[in-house]
Backbone as JSON, one array per atom type, in Angstrom:
{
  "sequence": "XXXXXXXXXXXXXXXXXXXXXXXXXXXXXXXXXXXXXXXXXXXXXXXXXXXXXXXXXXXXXXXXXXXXXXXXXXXXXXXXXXXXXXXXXXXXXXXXXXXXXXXXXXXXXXXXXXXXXXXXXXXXXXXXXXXXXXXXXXXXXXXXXXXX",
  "N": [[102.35, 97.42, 144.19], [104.24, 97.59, 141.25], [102.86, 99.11, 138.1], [103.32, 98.54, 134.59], [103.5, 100.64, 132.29], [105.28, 100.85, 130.09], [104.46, 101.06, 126.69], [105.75, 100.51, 124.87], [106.92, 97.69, 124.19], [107.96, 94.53, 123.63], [106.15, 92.86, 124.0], [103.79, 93.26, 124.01], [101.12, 94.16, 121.2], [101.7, 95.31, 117.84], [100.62, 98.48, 117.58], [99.64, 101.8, 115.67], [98.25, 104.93, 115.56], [97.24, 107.89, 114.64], [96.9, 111.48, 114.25], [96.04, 114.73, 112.39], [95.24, 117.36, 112.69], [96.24, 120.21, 111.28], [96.04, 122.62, 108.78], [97.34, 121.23, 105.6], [98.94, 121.84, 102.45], [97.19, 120.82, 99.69], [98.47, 119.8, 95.93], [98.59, 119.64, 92.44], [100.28, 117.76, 92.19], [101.0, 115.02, 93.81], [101.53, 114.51, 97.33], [103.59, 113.19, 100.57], [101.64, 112.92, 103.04], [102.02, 115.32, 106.49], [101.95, 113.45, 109.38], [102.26, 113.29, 112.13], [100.56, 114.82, 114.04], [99.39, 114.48, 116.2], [99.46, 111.69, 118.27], [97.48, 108.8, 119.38], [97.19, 106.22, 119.52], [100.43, 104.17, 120.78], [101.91, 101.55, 120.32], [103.83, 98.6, 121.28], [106.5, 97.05, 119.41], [107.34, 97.31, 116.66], [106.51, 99.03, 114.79], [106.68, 102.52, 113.85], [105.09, 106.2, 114.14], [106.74, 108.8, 112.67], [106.82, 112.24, 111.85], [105.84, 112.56, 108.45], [106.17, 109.93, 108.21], [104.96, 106.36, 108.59], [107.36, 103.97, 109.88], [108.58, 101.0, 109.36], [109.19, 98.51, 111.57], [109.28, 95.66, 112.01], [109.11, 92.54, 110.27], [105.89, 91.41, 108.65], [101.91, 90.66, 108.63], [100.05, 93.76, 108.17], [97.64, 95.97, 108.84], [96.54, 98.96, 107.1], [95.25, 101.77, 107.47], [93.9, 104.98, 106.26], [92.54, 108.48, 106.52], [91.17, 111.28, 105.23], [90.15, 114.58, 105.06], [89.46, 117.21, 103.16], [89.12, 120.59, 101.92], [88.11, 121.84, 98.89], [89.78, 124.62, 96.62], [89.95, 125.16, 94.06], [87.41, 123.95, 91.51], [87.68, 120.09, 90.64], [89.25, 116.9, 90.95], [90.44, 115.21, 93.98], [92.42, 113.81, 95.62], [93.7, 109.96, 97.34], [95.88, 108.21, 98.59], [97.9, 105.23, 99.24], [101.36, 104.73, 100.01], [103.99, 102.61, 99.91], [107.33, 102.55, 100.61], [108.05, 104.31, 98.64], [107.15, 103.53, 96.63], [103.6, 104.02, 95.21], [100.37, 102.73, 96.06], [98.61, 101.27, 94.14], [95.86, 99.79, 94.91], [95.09, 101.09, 96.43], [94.3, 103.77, 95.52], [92.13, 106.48, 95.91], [89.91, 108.45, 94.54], [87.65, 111.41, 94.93], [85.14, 113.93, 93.27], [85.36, 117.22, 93.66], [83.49, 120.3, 94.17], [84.01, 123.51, 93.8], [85.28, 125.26, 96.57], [83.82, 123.09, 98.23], [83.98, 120.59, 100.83], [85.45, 117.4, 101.59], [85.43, 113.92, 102.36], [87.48, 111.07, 102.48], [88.63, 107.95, 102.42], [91.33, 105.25, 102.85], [91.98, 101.82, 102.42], [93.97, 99.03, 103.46], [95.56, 95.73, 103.23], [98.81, 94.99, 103.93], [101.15, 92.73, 103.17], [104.61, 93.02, 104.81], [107.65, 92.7, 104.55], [111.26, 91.36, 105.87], [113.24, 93.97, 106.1], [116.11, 94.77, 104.59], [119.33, 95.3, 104.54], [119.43, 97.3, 106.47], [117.67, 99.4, 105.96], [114.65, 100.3, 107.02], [111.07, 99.61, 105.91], [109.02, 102.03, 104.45], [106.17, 103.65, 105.27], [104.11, 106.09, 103.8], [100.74, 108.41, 103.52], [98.99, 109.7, 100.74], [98.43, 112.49, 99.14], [96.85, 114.64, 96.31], [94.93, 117.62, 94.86], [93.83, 117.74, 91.65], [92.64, 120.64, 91.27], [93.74, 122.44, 93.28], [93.57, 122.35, 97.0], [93.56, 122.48, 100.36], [93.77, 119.49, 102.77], [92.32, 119.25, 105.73], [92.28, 118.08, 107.98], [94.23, 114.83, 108.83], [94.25, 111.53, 109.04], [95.88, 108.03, 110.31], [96.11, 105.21, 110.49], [97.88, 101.96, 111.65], [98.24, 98.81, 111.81], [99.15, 95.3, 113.32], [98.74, 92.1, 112.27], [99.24, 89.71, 111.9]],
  "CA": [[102.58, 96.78, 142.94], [104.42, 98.85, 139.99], [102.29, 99.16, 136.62], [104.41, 99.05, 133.74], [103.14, 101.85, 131.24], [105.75, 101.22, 128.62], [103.25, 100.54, 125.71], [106.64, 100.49, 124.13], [107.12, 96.28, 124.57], [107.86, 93.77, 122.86], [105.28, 91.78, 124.3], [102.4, 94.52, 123.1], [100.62, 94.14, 119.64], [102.35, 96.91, 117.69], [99.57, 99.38, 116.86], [99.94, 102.96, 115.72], [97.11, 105.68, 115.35], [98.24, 109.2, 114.43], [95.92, 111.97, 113.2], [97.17, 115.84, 112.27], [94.3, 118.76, 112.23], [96.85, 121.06, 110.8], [96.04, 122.45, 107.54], [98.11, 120.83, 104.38], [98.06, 122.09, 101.21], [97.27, 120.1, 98.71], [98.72, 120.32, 94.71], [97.99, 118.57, 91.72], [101.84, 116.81, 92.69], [100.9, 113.7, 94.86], [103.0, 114.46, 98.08], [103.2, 112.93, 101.61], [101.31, 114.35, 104.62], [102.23, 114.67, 107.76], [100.68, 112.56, 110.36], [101.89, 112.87, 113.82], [100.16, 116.13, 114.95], [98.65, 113.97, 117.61], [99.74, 110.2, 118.44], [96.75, 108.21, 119.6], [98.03, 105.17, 120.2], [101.94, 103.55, 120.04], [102.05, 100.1, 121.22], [104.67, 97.57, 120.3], [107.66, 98.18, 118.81], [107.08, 97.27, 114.98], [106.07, 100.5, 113.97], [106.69, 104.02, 114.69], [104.9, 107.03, 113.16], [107.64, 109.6, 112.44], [106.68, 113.13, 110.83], [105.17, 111.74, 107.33], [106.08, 108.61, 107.85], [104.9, 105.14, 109.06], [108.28, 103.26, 109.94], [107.76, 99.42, 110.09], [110.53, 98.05, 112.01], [109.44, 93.56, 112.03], [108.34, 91.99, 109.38], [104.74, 90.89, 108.93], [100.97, 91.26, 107.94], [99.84, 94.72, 108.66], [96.26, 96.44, 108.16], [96.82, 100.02, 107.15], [94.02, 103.07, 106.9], [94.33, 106.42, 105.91], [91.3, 109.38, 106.1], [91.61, 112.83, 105.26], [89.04, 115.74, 104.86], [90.05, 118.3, 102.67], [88.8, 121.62, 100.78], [88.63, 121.93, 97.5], [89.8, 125.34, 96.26], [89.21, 124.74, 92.56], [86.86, 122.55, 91.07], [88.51, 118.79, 90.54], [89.53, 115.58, 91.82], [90.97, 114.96, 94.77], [92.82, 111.55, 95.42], [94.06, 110.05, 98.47], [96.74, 107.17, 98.21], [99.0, 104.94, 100.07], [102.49, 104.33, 99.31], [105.23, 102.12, 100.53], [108.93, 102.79, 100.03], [108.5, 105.58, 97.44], [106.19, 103.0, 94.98], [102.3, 104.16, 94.78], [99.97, 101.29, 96.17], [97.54, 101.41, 93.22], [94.9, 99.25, 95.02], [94.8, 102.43, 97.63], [93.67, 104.85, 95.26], [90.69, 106.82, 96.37], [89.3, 109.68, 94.13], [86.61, 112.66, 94.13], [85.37, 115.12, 92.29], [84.79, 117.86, 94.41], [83.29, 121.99, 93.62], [85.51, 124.82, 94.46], [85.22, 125.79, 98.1], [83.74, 121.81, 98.72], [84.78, 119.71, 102.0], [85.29, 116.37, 100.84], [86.21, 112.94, 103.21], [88.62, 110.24, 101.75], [89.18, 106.8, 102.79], [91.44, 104.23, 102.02], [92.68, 101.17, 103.51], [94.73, 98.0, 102.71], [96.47, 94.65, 104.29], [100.2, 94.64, 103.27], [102.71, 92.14, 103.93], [105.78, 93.88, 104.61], [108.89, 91.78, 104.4], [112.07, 91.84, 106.56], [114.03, 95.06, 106.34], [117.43, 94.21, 104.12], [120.31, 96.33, 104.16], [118.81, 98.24, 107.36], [116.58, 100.48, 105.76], [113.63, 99.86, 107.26], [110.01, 99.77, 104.81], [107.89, 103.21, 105.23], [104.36, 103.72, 104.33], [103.16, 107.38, 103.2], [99.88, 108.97, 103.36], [99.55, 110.6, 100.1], [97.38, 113.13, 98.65], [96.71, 115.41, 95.67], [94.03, 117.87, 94.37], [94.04, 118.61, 90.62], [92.21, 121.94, 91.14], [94.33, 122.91, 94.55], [93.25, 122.62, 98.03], [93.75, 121.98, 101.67], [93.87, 119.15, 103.86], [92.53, 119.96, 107.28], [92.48, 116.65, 109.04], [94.59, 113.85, 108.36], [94.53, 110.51, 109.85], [96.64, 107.24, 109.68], [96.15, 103.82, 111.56], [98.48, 100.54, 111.51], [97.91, 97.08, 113.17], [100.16, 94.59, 112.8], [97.41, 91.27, 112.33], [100.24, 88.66, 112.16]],
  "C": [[102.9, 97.84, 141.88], [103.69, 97.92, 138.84], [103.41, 99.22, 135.62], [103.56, 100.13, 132.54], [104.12, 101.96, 130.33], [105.14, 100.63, 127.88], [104.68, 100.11, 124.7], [107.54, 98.88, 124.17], [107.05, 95.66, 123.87], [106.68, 92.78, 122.79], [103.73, 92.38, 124.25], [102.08, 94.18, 121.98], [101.2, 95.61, 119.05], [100.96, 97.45, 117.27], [100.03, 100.63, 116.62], [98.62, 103.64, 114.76], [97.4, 107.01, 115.3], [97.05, 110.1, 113.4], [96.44, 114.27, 113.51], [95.81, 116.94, 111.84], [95.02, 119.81, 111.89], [96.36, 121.3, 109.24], [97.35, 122.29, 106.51], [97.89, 121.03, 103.26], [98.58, 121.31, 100.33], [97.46, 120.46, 96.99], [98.41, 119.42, 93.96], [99.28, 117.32, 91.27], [101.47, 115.96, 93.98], [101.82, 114.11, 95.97], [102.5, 113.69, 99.45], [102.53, 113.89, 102.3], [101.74, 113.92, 105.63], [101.31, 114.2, 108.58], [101.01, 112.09, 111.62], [101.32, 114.46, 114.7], [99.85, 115.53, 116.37], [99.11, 112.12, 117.63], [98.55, 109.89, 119.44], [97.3, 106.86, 120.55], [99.46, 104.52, 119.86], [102.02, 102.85, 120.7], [102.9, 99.36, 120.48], [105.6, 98.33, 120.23], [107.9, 97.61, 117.47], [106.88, 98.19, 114.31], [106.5, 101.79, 114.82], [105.88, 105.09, 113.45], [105.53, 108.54, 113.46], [107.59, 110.61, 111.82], [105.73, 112.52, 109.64], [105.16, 110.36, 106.93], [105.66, 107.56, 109.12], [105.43, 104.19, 109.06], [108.05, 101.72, 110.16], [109.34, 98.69, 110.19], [110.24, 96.35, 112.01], [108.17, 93.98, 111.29], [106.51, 91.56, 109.69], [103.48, 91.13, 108.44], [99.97, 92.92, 108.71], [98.67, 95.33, 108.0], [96.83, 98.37, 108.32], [95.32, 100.83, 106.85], [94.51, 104.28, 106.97], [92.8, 107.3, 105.97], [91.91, 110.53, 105.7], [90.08, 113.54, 104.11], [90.24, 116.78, 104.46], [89.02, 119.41, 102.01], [89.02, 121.62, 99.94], [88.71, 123.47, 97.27], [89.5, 125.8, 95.37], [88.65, 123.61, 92.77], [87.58, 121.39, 90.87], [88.19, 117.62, 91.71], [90.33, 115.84, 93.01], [91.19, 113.45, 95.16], [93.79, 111.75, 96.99], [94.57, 108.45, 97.92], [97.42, 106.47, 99.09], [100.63, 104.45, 99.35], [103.94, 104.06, 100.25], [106.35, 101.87, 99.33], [109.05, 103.38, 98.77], [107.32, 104.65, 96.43], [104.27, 103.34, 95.8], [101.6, 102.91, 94.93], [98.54, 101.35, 95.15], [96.02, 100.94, 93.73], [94.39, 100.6, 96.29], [94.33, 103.65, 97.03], [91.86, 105.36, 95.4], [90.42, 108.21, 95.62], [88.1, 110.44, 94.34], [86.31, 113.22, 93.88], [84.43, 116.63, 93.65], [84.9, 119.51, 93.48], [84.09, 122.55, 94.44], [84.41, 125.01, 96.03], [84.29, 124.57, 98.94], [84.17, 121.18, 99.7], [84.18, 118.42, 101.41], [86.02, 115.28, 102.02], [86.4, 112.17, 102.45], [88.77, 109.14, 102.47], [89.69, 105.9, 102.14], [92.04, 103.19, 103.13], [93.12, 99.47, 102.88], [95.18, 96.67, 104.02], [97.3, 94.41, 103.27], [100.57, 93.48, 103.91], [103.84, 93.02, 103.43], [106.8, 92.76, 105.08], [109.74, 92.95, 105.58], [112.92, 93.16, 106.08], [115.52, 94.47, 105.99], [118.11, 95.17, 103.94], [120.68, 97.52, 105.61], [118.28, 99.34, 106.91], [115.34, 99.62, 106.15], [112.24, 100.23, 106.44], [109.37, 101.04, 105.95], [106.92, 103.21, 104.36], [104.32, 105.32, 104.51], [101.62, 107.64, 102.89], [99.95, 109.66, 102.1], [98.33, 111.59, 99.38], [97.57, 114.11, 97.47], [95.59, 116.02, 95.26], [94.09, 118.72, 93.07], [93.32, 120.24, 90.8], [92.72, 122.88, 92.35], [93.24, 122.93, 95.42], [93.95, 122.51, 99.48], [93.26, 120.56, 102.51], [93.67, 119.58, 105.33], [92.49, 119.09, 107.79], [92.94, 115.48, 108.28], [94.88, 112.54, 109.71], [94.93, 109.19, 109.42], [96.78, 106.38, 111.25], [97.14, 102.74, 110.96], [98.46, 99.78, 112.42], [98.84, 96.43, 112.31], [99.19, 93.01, 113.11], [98.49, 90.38, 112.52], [101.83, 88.61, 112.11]]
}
């Protein structure tokens, strides 16, 4: 009897799990991180996670999470965000105030609906992070389910 092992099916739940122990440095300029150092899981084919991004190829309701452990270099905030198609998801902001040379963990997490894909650009989600007093990122991680 052949197994099929393409997780890559239409007939799969899309999931995608993606987490990056590389250090990232963080500025007090919001930027993406990357987040496929390591692929976890890629099931379906609704999503892909691509370098810094989380591609969502069919429409639908999707649960997103984000973590990330960082250093603080200077004293400050540190914020951790999500953001689809370049706009800032405000209800995803996660701040705290961390002391210089501080390790600090971050969570945030959301349920989008993401609409069909018009034009063929397909919607991307971003991890995003900044630390007003500079630091590093040393582990970043980034889940998507696709719920309906």
């Amino acid at each position: 009897m052949n197994c099929n092992r393409n997780l890559k099916d239409c007939h799969y739940k899309t999931a995608e799990a993606a987490y990056n122990p590389n250090s990232q440095a963080l500025t007090a300029a919001a930027a993406a991180l990357t987040l496929d150092g390591t692929i976890i899981t890629d099931t379906g084919v609704g999503a892909e996670v691509s370098g810094n991004n989380i591609v969502v190829r069919a429409p639908g309701l999707y649960y997103v999470a984000a973590d990330v452990v960082a250093e603080a270099t200077a004293a400050g905030n540190i914020s951790l965000q999500l953001m689809l198609n370049g706009a800032l998801l405000p209800s995803t902001l996660r701040e705290v105030t961390a002391a210089a040379a501080d390790s600090v963990a971050i969570h945030t997490e959301e349920i989008l609906y993401i609409p069909v894909a018009c034009g063929g650009a397909y919607p991307v989600i971003n991890v995003v992070a900044a630390a007003a007093g500079a630091g590093t990122a040393t582990l970043v991680t980034a889940r998507l389910v696709k719920l309906a």
